[in-house]
């Protein structure tokens, strides 16, 4: 799902090594973690990176997406979210990403732990009747 999103938006990320990638001469690591939801066939796939302390031309630190999370329900991707580290408020923002690239806020969390991220995203998963 994440690769399809990148292709649709003409974003080319090149793989350099097993977990090492490059985009516009900027190198970073990606790691994939899967977190199963108890008593179901549903799970989260979390794509994490090691990007931090990114500054613009004026030396101002930028907010960075450290995790991309895909909620998989019955083997079908249902929700794509990004977890963004905001250095100014010292919190992480979780944003739901639509297929057109527009995102909407789900809320804030105080840490970047996988369990915290998954619990927050579970709040927006539609409940089955």
C-alpha positions as a printed Julia matrix, in Angstrom:
129×3 Matrix{Float64}:
   0.0     0.0    0.0
   2.82    2.39   0.9
   4.71    1.61  -2.33
   1.53    2.18  -4.35
   1.0     5.53  -2.64
   4.56    6.58  -3.52
   4.15    5.48  -7.16
   0.83    7.35  -7.53
   2.54   10.52  -6.29
   5.65   10.04  -8.46
   7.95    9.67  -5.45
  10.98    7.5   -6.26
  12.79    6.02  -3.25
  15.81    3.91  -4.17
  16.96    0.91  -2.16
  20.7     0.98  -1.47
  21.0    -1.99   0.89
  18.65   -4.36   2.77
  17.23   -1.65   5.07
  18.94    1.46   3.63
  17.2     3.78   1.16
  17.83    7.06  -0.64
  15.6     9.92  -1.72
  17.0    13.1   -3.33
  20.54   12.29  -2.07
  19.23   11.83   1.48
  19.94    8.38   2.99
  17.88    6.71   5.72
  16.93    3.29   7.14
  13.49    1.69   6.97
  12.45   -1.15   9.3
   9.17   -3.06   9.1
   7.32   -4.3   12.19
   4.06   -6.24  12.23
   1.74   -5.99  15.24
  -1.18   -8.46  15.28
  -4.49   -7.51  16.88
  -5.61  -10.15  19.37
  -8.35  -12.61  18.38
  -8.5   -11.47  14.75
  -6.85  -11.7   11.34
  -6.16   -7.96  11.5
  -2.8    -6.32  12.1
  -0.69   -3.21  11.75
   2.38   -2.9    9.57
   4.67   -0.17  10.84
   7.39    1.19   8.57
   9.87    3.09  10.78
  12.81    5.26   9.79
  15.77    6.83  11.54
  15.27   10.36  10.21
  15.73   13.07  12.84
  17.11   16.57  13.3
  16.2    17.69   9.77
  16.61   21.44   9.26
  15.66   23.76   6.43
  17.98   26.26   4.72
  17.51   28.69   7.62
  18.49   26.1   10.24
  14.94   25.66  11.52
  14.17   22.1   12.61
  11.36   20.49  10.62
   8.63   18.1   11.67
   9.45   14.62  10.32
   7.32   11.51   9.7
   9.09    8.76  11.68
   6.55    6.01  11.1
   4.06    5.03   8.44
   1.37    2.68   9.72
  -0.94    0.54   7.64
  -3.95   -1.08   9.27
  -4.7    -4.41   7.53
  -8.17   -5.91   7.94
  -8.84   -9.41   6.56
  -5.67   -9.15   4.43
  -6.75   -5.82   2.85
  -5.13   -2.46   3.62
  -7.75   -0.18   5.17
  -5.99    2.77   6.8
  -2.66    4.51   6.13
  -1.32    6.85   8.82
   1.86    8.78   9.42
   3.39    9.57  12.8
   5.05   12.97  12.75
   7.56   14.17  15.32
   6.93   17.86  16.02
  10.06   19.26  17.69
   8.33   22.46  18.84
   5.56   20.92  20.93
   7.62   17.82  21.8
   4.77   15.48  20.8
   3.94   13.12  17.98
   0.99   13.77  15.72
  -0.82   10.88  14.08
  -2.33   11.77  10.71
  -4.55    9.61   8.52
  -3.33    9.79   4.91
  -5.84    9.59   2.06
  -4.94    8.11  -1.34
  -4.61   11.63  -2.78
  -1.95   12.51  -0.18
  -4.15   14.8    1.92
  -4.01   13.98   5.61
  -6.21   14.67   8.61
  -5.25   14.68  12.28
  -6.18   11.75  14.48
  -4.56   13.24  17.55
  -1.36   13.54  19.55
   0.67   11.01  21.5
   3.56   11.67  23.87
   5.87    8.87  22.73
   6.74    7.02  19.54
   6.31    3.47  20.9
   4.6     1.0   18.59
   2.07    0.04  21.28
   1.09    3.7   21.81
   0.74    4.29  18.06
  -1.41    1.18  17.54
  -3.7     2.0   20.48
  -4.33    5.51  19.12
  -5.09    4.25  15.6
  -7.45    1.58  17.0
  -9.66    4.46  18.18
 -10.56    5.33  14.55
 -11.17    1.79  13.28
 -14.89    1.41  12.59
 -16.5    -1.02  15.04
 -18.37   -3.96  13.51
 -22.01   -4.22  14.45
